[in-house]
Coordinates of C-alpha atoms in Angstrom, one line a residue:
M1 CA -33.2 9.4 -7.4
S2 CA -31.5 6.5 -5.8
H3 CA -28.2 8.6 -5.8
L4 CA -29.9 11.5 -4.3
V5 CA -31.6 9.6 -1.8
E6 CA -28.2 8.2 -0.7
K7 CA -26.4 11.5 -0.4
L8 CA -29.8 12.8 1.5
D9 CA -29.2 9.6 3.9
A10 CA -25.3 10.4 4.5
T11 CA -26.1 14.1 5.1
V12 CA -28.8 13.2 7.5
L13 CA -26.2 10.9 9.5
G14 CA -23.7 13.5 9.5
L15 CA -25.8 16.3 11.0
V16 CA -27.2 14.2 13.8
E17 CA -23.9 13.6 16.2
A18 CA -26.1 11.7 18.7
L19 CA -27.5 8.9 16.6
D20 CA -28.8 6.9 19.7
A21 CA -31.2 10.2 20.0
D22 CA -34.9 9.5 20.2
A23 CA -36.7 10.5 17.2
E24 CA -38.8 13.2 18.8
N25 CA -35.7 15.0 19.1
L26 CA -34.6 14.8 15.5
P27 CA -36.5 18.4 14.3
R28 CA -34.1 20.4 17.4
L29 CA -31.2 18.2 16.7
L30 CA -31.5 19.1 12.7
D31 CA -32.0 22.6 13.5
E32 CA -28.9 23.0 15.8
A33 CA -26.6 21.4 13.8
L34 CA -27.6 23.5 10.6
Q35 CA -27.4 26.7 12.3
G36 CA -25.0 28.9 10.6
S37 CA -23.7 26.2 8.0
L38 CA -23.3 26.6 4.4
W39 CA -26.9 25.4 3.6
A40 CA -28.6 27.7 6.0
R41 CA -26.7 30.5 4.1
Q42 CA -27.8 29.1 0.9
I43 CA -31.4 28.3 1.5
G44 CA -31.7 31.6 3.4
R45 CA -32.0 33.6 -0.1
E46 CA -34.8 31.6 -1.3
G47 CA -38.2 31.7 -0.4
E48 CA -40.0 30.8 2.6
V49 CA -42.0 28.0 0.8
E50 CA -38.7 26.8 -0.6
Q51 CA -37.2 26.8 3.2
Q52 CA -40.0 24.7 4.8
S53 CA -39.6 22.2 1.8
H54 CA -35.8 21.7 2.7
Q55 CA -36.6 21.4 6.1
T56 CA -39.6 18.9 5.9
I57 CA -37.6 16.8 3.2
L58 CA -34.7 16.4 5.9
A59 CA -36.9 16.0 8.9
A60 CA -39.2 13.2 7.1
R61 CA -35.8 11.2 5.7
A62 CA -34.6 11.4 9.4
N63 CA -37.7 10.3 10.8
V64 CA -37.8 7.1 8.2
I65 CA -34.0 6.4 8.9
W66 CA -35.0 6.5 12.8
S67 CA -38.2 4.2 12.3
H68 CA -36.0 1.3 10.5
T69 CA -33.0 1.5 12.2
T70 CA -31.4 1.0 15.8
P71 CA -28.7 3.3 17.2
Q72 CA -25.8 0.6 16.6
A73 CA -27.3 -0.1 12.7
R74 CA -27.1 4.0 12.6
K75 CA -23.5 4.0 13.5
G76 CA -22.7 1.0 11.3
H77 CA -24.5 2.8 8.3
Y78 CA -22.7 6.1 8.9
A79 CA -19.3 4.2 9.0
M80 CA -19.8 3.0 5.8
G81 CA -21.1 6.2 4.5
V82 CA -24.1 4.1 2.9
G83 CA -27.6 5.1 2.6
L84 CA -30.2 3.4 4.3
E85 CA -31.4 0.6 1.9
A86 CA -27.6 -0.4 1.4
G87 CA -27.2 -0.5 5.0
L88 CA -30.2 -2.4 5.9
A89 CA -29.1 -4.9 3.2
I90 CA -25.5 -5.4 4.5
D91 CA -27.0 -5.5 8.0
H92 CA -29.0 -8.3 7.2
M93 CA -25.8 -10.3 5.7
A94 CA -23.3 -8.8 8.0
D95 CA -22.1 -12.4 9.8
V96 CA -21.7 -14.0 6.4
L97 CA -20.1 -10.7 5.0
G98 CA -17.5 -10.8 7.8
M99 CA -16.7 -14.4 7.9
L100 CA -15.9 -14.1 4.0
V101 CA -13.6 -11.0 4.6
D102 CA -12.0 -13.0 7.2
Q103 CA -11.5 -16.1 5.1
A104 CA -10.2 -13.5 2.5
D105 CA -7.7 -12.2 4.7
E106 CA -6.3 -15.1 5.8
A107 CA -5.7 -16.6 2.5
A108 CA -4.1 -13.3 1.8
L109 CA -1.7 -14.1 4.7
R110 CA -0.7 -17.5 3.6
D111 CA -0.6 -17.1 -0.5
D112 CA -3.4 -19.1 -1.1
A113 CA -4.9 -18.0 -4.6
E114 CA -7.3 -20.3 -4.3
A115 CA -9.1 -19.6 -0.9
L116 CA -8.6 -16.2 -1.8
S117 CA -10.5 -15.7 -5.1
A118 CA -13.2 -18.3 -3.9
A119 CA -14.1 -16.0 -0.8
L120 CA -13.5 -12.7 -2.9
A121 CA -16.0 -14.1 -5.4
Q122 CA -18.4 -14.5 -2.7
L123 CA -18.2 -11.4 -1.5
A124 CA -18.6 -9.8 -5.0
A125 CA -21.9 -12.0 -5.5
R126 CA -23.2 -10.2 -2.8
I127 CA -22.1 -6.7 -2.7
L128 CA -21.7 -5.4 -6.1
V129 CA -25.8 -5.8 -6.3
I130 CA -26.0 -3.1 -3.7
R131 CA -25.7 0.7 -4.5
P132 CA -23.1 2.3 -4.3
F133 CA -20.8 -0.5 -5.1
V134 CA -22.7 -2.0 -8.3
P135 CA -20.2 -1.3 -11.5
D136 CA -21.1 0.9 -14.0
K137 CA -23.1 0.2 -17.0
K138 CA -20.3 0.0 -19.4
N139 CA -18.2 -2.2 -17.0
T140 CA -21.4 -5.1 -16.0
L141 CA -19.5 -8.4 -15.1
P142 CA -19.4 -10.7 -17.8
P143 CA -20.4 -14.6 -17.3
N144 CA -17.1 -15.4 -16.8
W145 CA -16.2 -12.5 -14.0
G146 CA -15.3 -15.3 -11.2
H147 CA -12.4 -16.3 -13.2
I148 CA -11.3 -13.0 -14.4
L149 CA -10.8 -12.2 -10.6
K150 CA -9.2 -15.2 -9.9
E151 CA -6.4 -14.6 -12.7
W152 CA -6.2 -11.3 -11.1
V153 CA -5.5 -11.9 -7.6
S154 CA -3.4 -14.8 -8.5
G155 CA -0.9 -12.5 -10.2
T156 CA -1.3 -13.8 -14.1
D157 CA 0.0 -11.2 -16.4
V158 CA -2.3 -8.5 -17.9
N159 CA -1.4 -10.1 -21.3
V160 CA -3.1 -13.6 -20.5
I161 CA -6.4 -12.1 -18.7
G162 CA -6.6 -9.7 -22.0
A163 CA -6.6 -5.8 -22.1
E164 CA -10.4 -5.9 -22.8
N165 CA -10.9 -7.2 -19.3
M166 CA -9.0 -4.4 -17.7
S167 CA -11.5 -1.8 -17.0
I168 CA -13.7 -4.5 -15.4
I169 CA -10.9 -5.2 -13.0
E170 CA -10.2 -1.7 -12.6
D171 CA -14.0 -0.7 -11.8
A172 CA -15.2 -3.4 -10.3
F173 CA -12.8 -5.4 -8.3
A174 CA -10.0 -2.7 -7.6
Y175 CA -12.6 -0.2 -7.0
R176 CA -16.0 -0.7 -6.1
L177 CA -15.3 -4.0 -4.3
V178 CA -12.2 -2.7 -2.3
W179 CA -14.4 0.2 -1.2
A180 CA -17.0 -2.3 -0.5
L181 CA -14.5 -4.4 1.9
E182 CA -13.2 -1.5 3.5
A183 CA -16.5 0.1 4.3
L184 CA -17.1 -3.3 6.0
R185 CA -14.1 -3.4 8.2
T186 CA -14.8 0.1 9.5
R187 CA -18.4 -1.0 10.3
R188 CA -17.2 -3.7 12.1
V189 CA -14.4 -1.5 13.9
T190 CA -17.2 1.1 15.0
L191 CA -19.3 -1.5 16.2
G192 CA -16.7 -2.9 18.4
W193 CA -15.0 -5.7 16.5
S194 CA -11.1 -6.3 16.6
A195 CA -9.2 -8.5 14.3
E196 CA -7.5 -11.7 15.6
I197 CA -5.3 -11.6 12.4
V198 CA -3.9 -8.8 9.9
S199 CA -6.8 -7.5 8.3
G200 CA -6.9 -5.9 5.1
G201 CA -5.0 -8.3 3.0
G202 CA -7.9 -9.5 0.6
A203 CA -8.5 -6.0 -0.4
A204 CA -4.6 -5.3 -1.0
S205 CA -4.9 -8.5 -3.0
L206 CA -7.7 -6.8 -5.1
E207 CA -6.2 -3.5 -5.5
T208 CA -2.9 -4.5 -6.3
G209 CA -3.6 -8.1 -8.3
V210 CA -1.1 -10.4 -6.2
P211 CA -2.1 -13.2 -4.3
Q212 CA -0.2 -12.0 -0.7
L213 CA -0.3 -9.1 1.6
M214 CA 3.7 -8.9 1.5
M215 CA 3.7 -8.8 -2.1
S216 CA 0.9 -6.1 -2.2
M217 CA 2.8 -4.1 0.7
L218 CA 6.0 -3.8 -1.8
I219 CA 3.5 -2.6 -4.9
R220 CA 1.7 -0.3 -2.4
A221 CA 5.4 1.1 -1.7
G222 CA 6.2 1.6 -5.2
L223 CA 7.6 -1.3 -6.9
P224 CA 6.0 -1.1 -10.5
S225 CA 5.9 -4.9 -11.2
R226 CA 3.6 -7.4 -9.8
R227 CA 6.0 -9.9 -11.4
A228 CA 8.8 -9.1 -9.3
A229 CA 6.7 -8.7 -6.0
I230 CA 5.6 -12.3 -6.2
A231 CA 8.8 -13.5 -7.3
A232 CA 10.8 -11.7 -4.3
I233 CA 9.0 -12.7 -1.4
R234 CA 8.4 -16.6 -2.9
M235 CA 12.1 -16.8 -3.5
T236 CA 13.0 -15.2 0.2
G237 CA 9.9 -16.7 2.1
A238 CA 9.4 -12.8 3.7
V239 CA 7.2 -12.3 6.4
F240 CA 6.4 -8.6 7.5
V241 CA 3.0 -6.9 8.1
T242 CA 4.2 -3.6 9.1
V243 CA 6.2 -1.0 6.6
S244 CA 9.0 -0.8 9.1
D245 CA 9.7 -4.3 9.0
M246 CA 9.3 -4.2 5.5
R247 CA 12.1 -1.6 4.9
A248 CA 14.1 -3.6 7.7
W249 CA 13.8 -6.5 5.0
L250 CA 14.7 -4.4 2.1
A251 CA 17.8 -3.5 3.8
S252 CA 19.1 -6.7 5.2
E253 CA 22.3 -8.3 4.2
E254 CA 20.2 -11.3 2.5
I255 CA 18.4 -8.6 0.0
A256 CA 21.7 -6.5 -0.5
E257 CA 23.3 -9.4 -2.0
L258 CA 20.7 -10.8 -3.9
T259 CA 20.0 -7.5 -5.1
D260 CA 23.9 -6.8 -6.0
A261 CA 23.9 -10.2 -8.1
G262 CA 22.0 -8.5 -10.4
D263 CA 19.3 -10.9 -11.5
F264 CA 16.7 -10.8 -8.6
P265 CA 13.9 -11.0 -8.3
T266 CA 14.1 -12.1 -12.0
P267 CA 16.5 -11.2 -14.9
E268 CA 13.8 -8.9 -16.6
T269 CA 13.0 -6.9 -13.3
A270 CA 16.1 -6.7 -11.8
V271 CA 16.7 -3.0 -12.8
L272 CA 12.9 -2.1 -11.5
W273 CA 13.7 -3.6 -8.3
Q274 CA 17.3 -2.1 -7.7
R275 CA 15.5 1.4 -8.4
F276 CA 12.8 0.7 -5.8
R277 CA 15.0 -0.7 -3.1
D278 CA 17.3 2.2 -3.3
D279 CA 14.3 5.0 -3.6
L280 CA 12.9 3.2 -0.3
L281 CA 15.8 3.0 1.7
T282 CA 16.9 6.6 0.6
V283 CA 13.5 7.8 1.9
A284 CA 13.5 5.8 5.1
Q285 CA 17.0 6.3 6.2
Q286 CA 17.7 10.1 6.4
K287 CA 19.9 9.8 9.6
W288 CA 23.6 9.6 7.9
S289 CA 26.4 8.3 9.9
V290 CA 30.3 7.7 9.6
G291 CA 32.0 4.9 9.1
R292 CA 36.0 4.2 9.4
G293 CA 37.8 1.1 8.4
T294 CA 41.2 -0.2 7.2
R295 CA 41.2 -2.4 4.2
A296 CA 43.9 -4.0 2.1
L297 CA 44.8 -3.2 -1.7
V298 CA 45.8 -5.7 -4.2
I299 CA 49.5 -4.8 -4.8
G300 CA 52.2 -7.1 -6.0
V301 CA 55.3 -7.2 -3.5
D302 CA 57.4 -5.9 -6.4
A303 CA 54.7 -3.6 -7.6
E304 CA 55.0 0.2 -7.0
V305 CA 52.9 1.6 -4.1
P306 CA 50.6 4.6 -5.0
P307 CA 51.8 7.9 -3.7
E308 CA 50.4 9.0 -0.3
G309 CA 47.2 11.0 -0.6
T310 CA 43.4 11.1 -0.5
Y311 CA 41.7 9.3 -3.3
R312 CA 37.9 8.1 -4.3
I313 CA 36.5 4.9 -4.2
E314 CA 33.9 3.3 -7.0
F315 CA 32.2 0.3 -7.5
D316 CA 31.5 -2.0 -10.2
V317 CA 28.2 -3.0 -11.0
P318 CA 26.6 -5.5 -9.7
H319 CA 29.1 -7.5 -7.9
G320 CA 30.7 -4.9 -5.6
D321 CA 34.2 -4.7 -6.9
A322 CA 35.9 -1.6 -4.8
W323 CA 38.7 0.3 -6.6
M324 CA 40.8 3.5 -5.2
T325 CA 40.7 6.2 -8.0
T326 CA 42.3 9.5 -8.4
P327 CA 39.9 12.4 -8.2
D328 CA 39.6 12.4 -11.9
Y329 CA 38.5 8.6 -11.6
R330 CA 41.8 7.3 -12.9
R331 CA 41.8 3.8 -10.7
V332 CA 44.7 3.1 -9.1
A333 CA 44.4 0.1 -7.5
K334 CA 41.6 -2.7 -6.5
F335 CA 40.5 -3.5 -3.0
R336 CA 41.0 -7.2 -1.7
T337 CA 37.3 -7.4 -0.4
R338 CA 34.1 -6.4 -2.2
A339 CA 31.4 -3.8 -0.4
Q340 CA 28.1 -5.2 0.6
G341 CA 25.3 -3.6 1.7
A342 CA 24.4 0.3 0.9
R343 CA 27.0 1.6 -1.4
G344 CA 25.5 5.0 -1.7
G345 CA 26.9 7.8 0.5
L346 CA 30.4 9.3 0.1
F347 CA 33.7 7.2 0.4
T348 CA 37.2 8.6 0.8
A349 CA 40.6 6.3 1.0
R350 CA 43.4 7.8 2.8
L351 CA 46.7 6.1 2.0
K352 CA 49.9 6.6 3.9
E353 CA 53.2 6.4 2.1
G354 CA 54.4 3.0 1.3
Q355 CA 51.4 1.2 2.8
R356 CA 49.4 -1.1 0.8
E357 CA 46.1 -0.6 2.9
A358 CA 44.1 2.5 3.0
L359 CA 41.7 4.1 5.5
I360 CA 38.5 4.0 4.2
E361 CA 35.6 6.9 5.4
R362 CA 32.0 6.7 4.3
F363 CA 29.5 9.2 5.1
G364 CA 26.0 8.3 4.5
S365 CA 22.6 6.5 5.3
G366 CA 22.5 2.4 5.7
V367 CA 25.4 -0.1 6.5
V368 CA 28.3 -1.0 4.4
K369 CA 30.0 -4.1 5.4
W370 CA 33.6 -5.1 4.0
P371 CA 34.4 -8.9 4.7
K372 CA 38.1 -9.3 6.4

């Protein structure tokens, strides 16, 4: 019944566009909103008594909502998508909830797992007892749920947290509590609030299981390892709050060099990181450009110079040693310097007769740098 009443409340608030309307105008506003609707066509097939019952229920519930709320409160409830009882409960402690959300967001910006988990635990204690945010019966919070929450947002490995606790994390924290935090944020924005810091970090940490917003952004972008996200941000001290800034950081010379080393952010996650970075930058950088430059080859004074012509270029992984090869990939000579940055795209090397340096051309996205 509670679930049905919540749906009824959401229906009433969704039908009455003017949430600041007077209560005496509700029957007319409901009739106008329902004219030609799917509900009107369906109920039109029923008898007159059935039609009247539906209309009476809608009007009665609308009157109950209007008699217990102000226009501002109704706007907030509609923004959150909750029923009257849940909306009133949240309204009663809105100031405290808003303060705790801000504390969680601030902690997620500075990588403070202690403060983050403390704020989120206080939010969970207040919100996860209110429908529709109450976890399923099979995922009822155990006595040590606060410890589980702290371990999760701190980035602790799943095998340490315990596989038996993951259903609780997924339902209560990563789903219900994240839903509640986003509903609170939407309510505050609807009522005129504007954030003084980057908001949403606490919800992002709950969703991804890491203690900092930048780490969460990497995971949301497709990095399939919490350990890699934590190590990458902490090792580099990265600071970004937008997707474009994150891509610029991933494309930077510093990250390119660390990635090329083959053991970043950890030896176990280097391959995952390389694939994630390549995929994200490939998607982000659709525009191709043409780059040209002359680079010397390692050819001894008395050694025979390769014949004039056009050659391929291939690279050794992970260090970036570059080789000039024949079309069938037979190595002819090594370049003196290593390529840095994006090594995708199409490379050619043109060699003139008797010369020990080749003209390199590259067609592709991103930037390749060749040290002098």
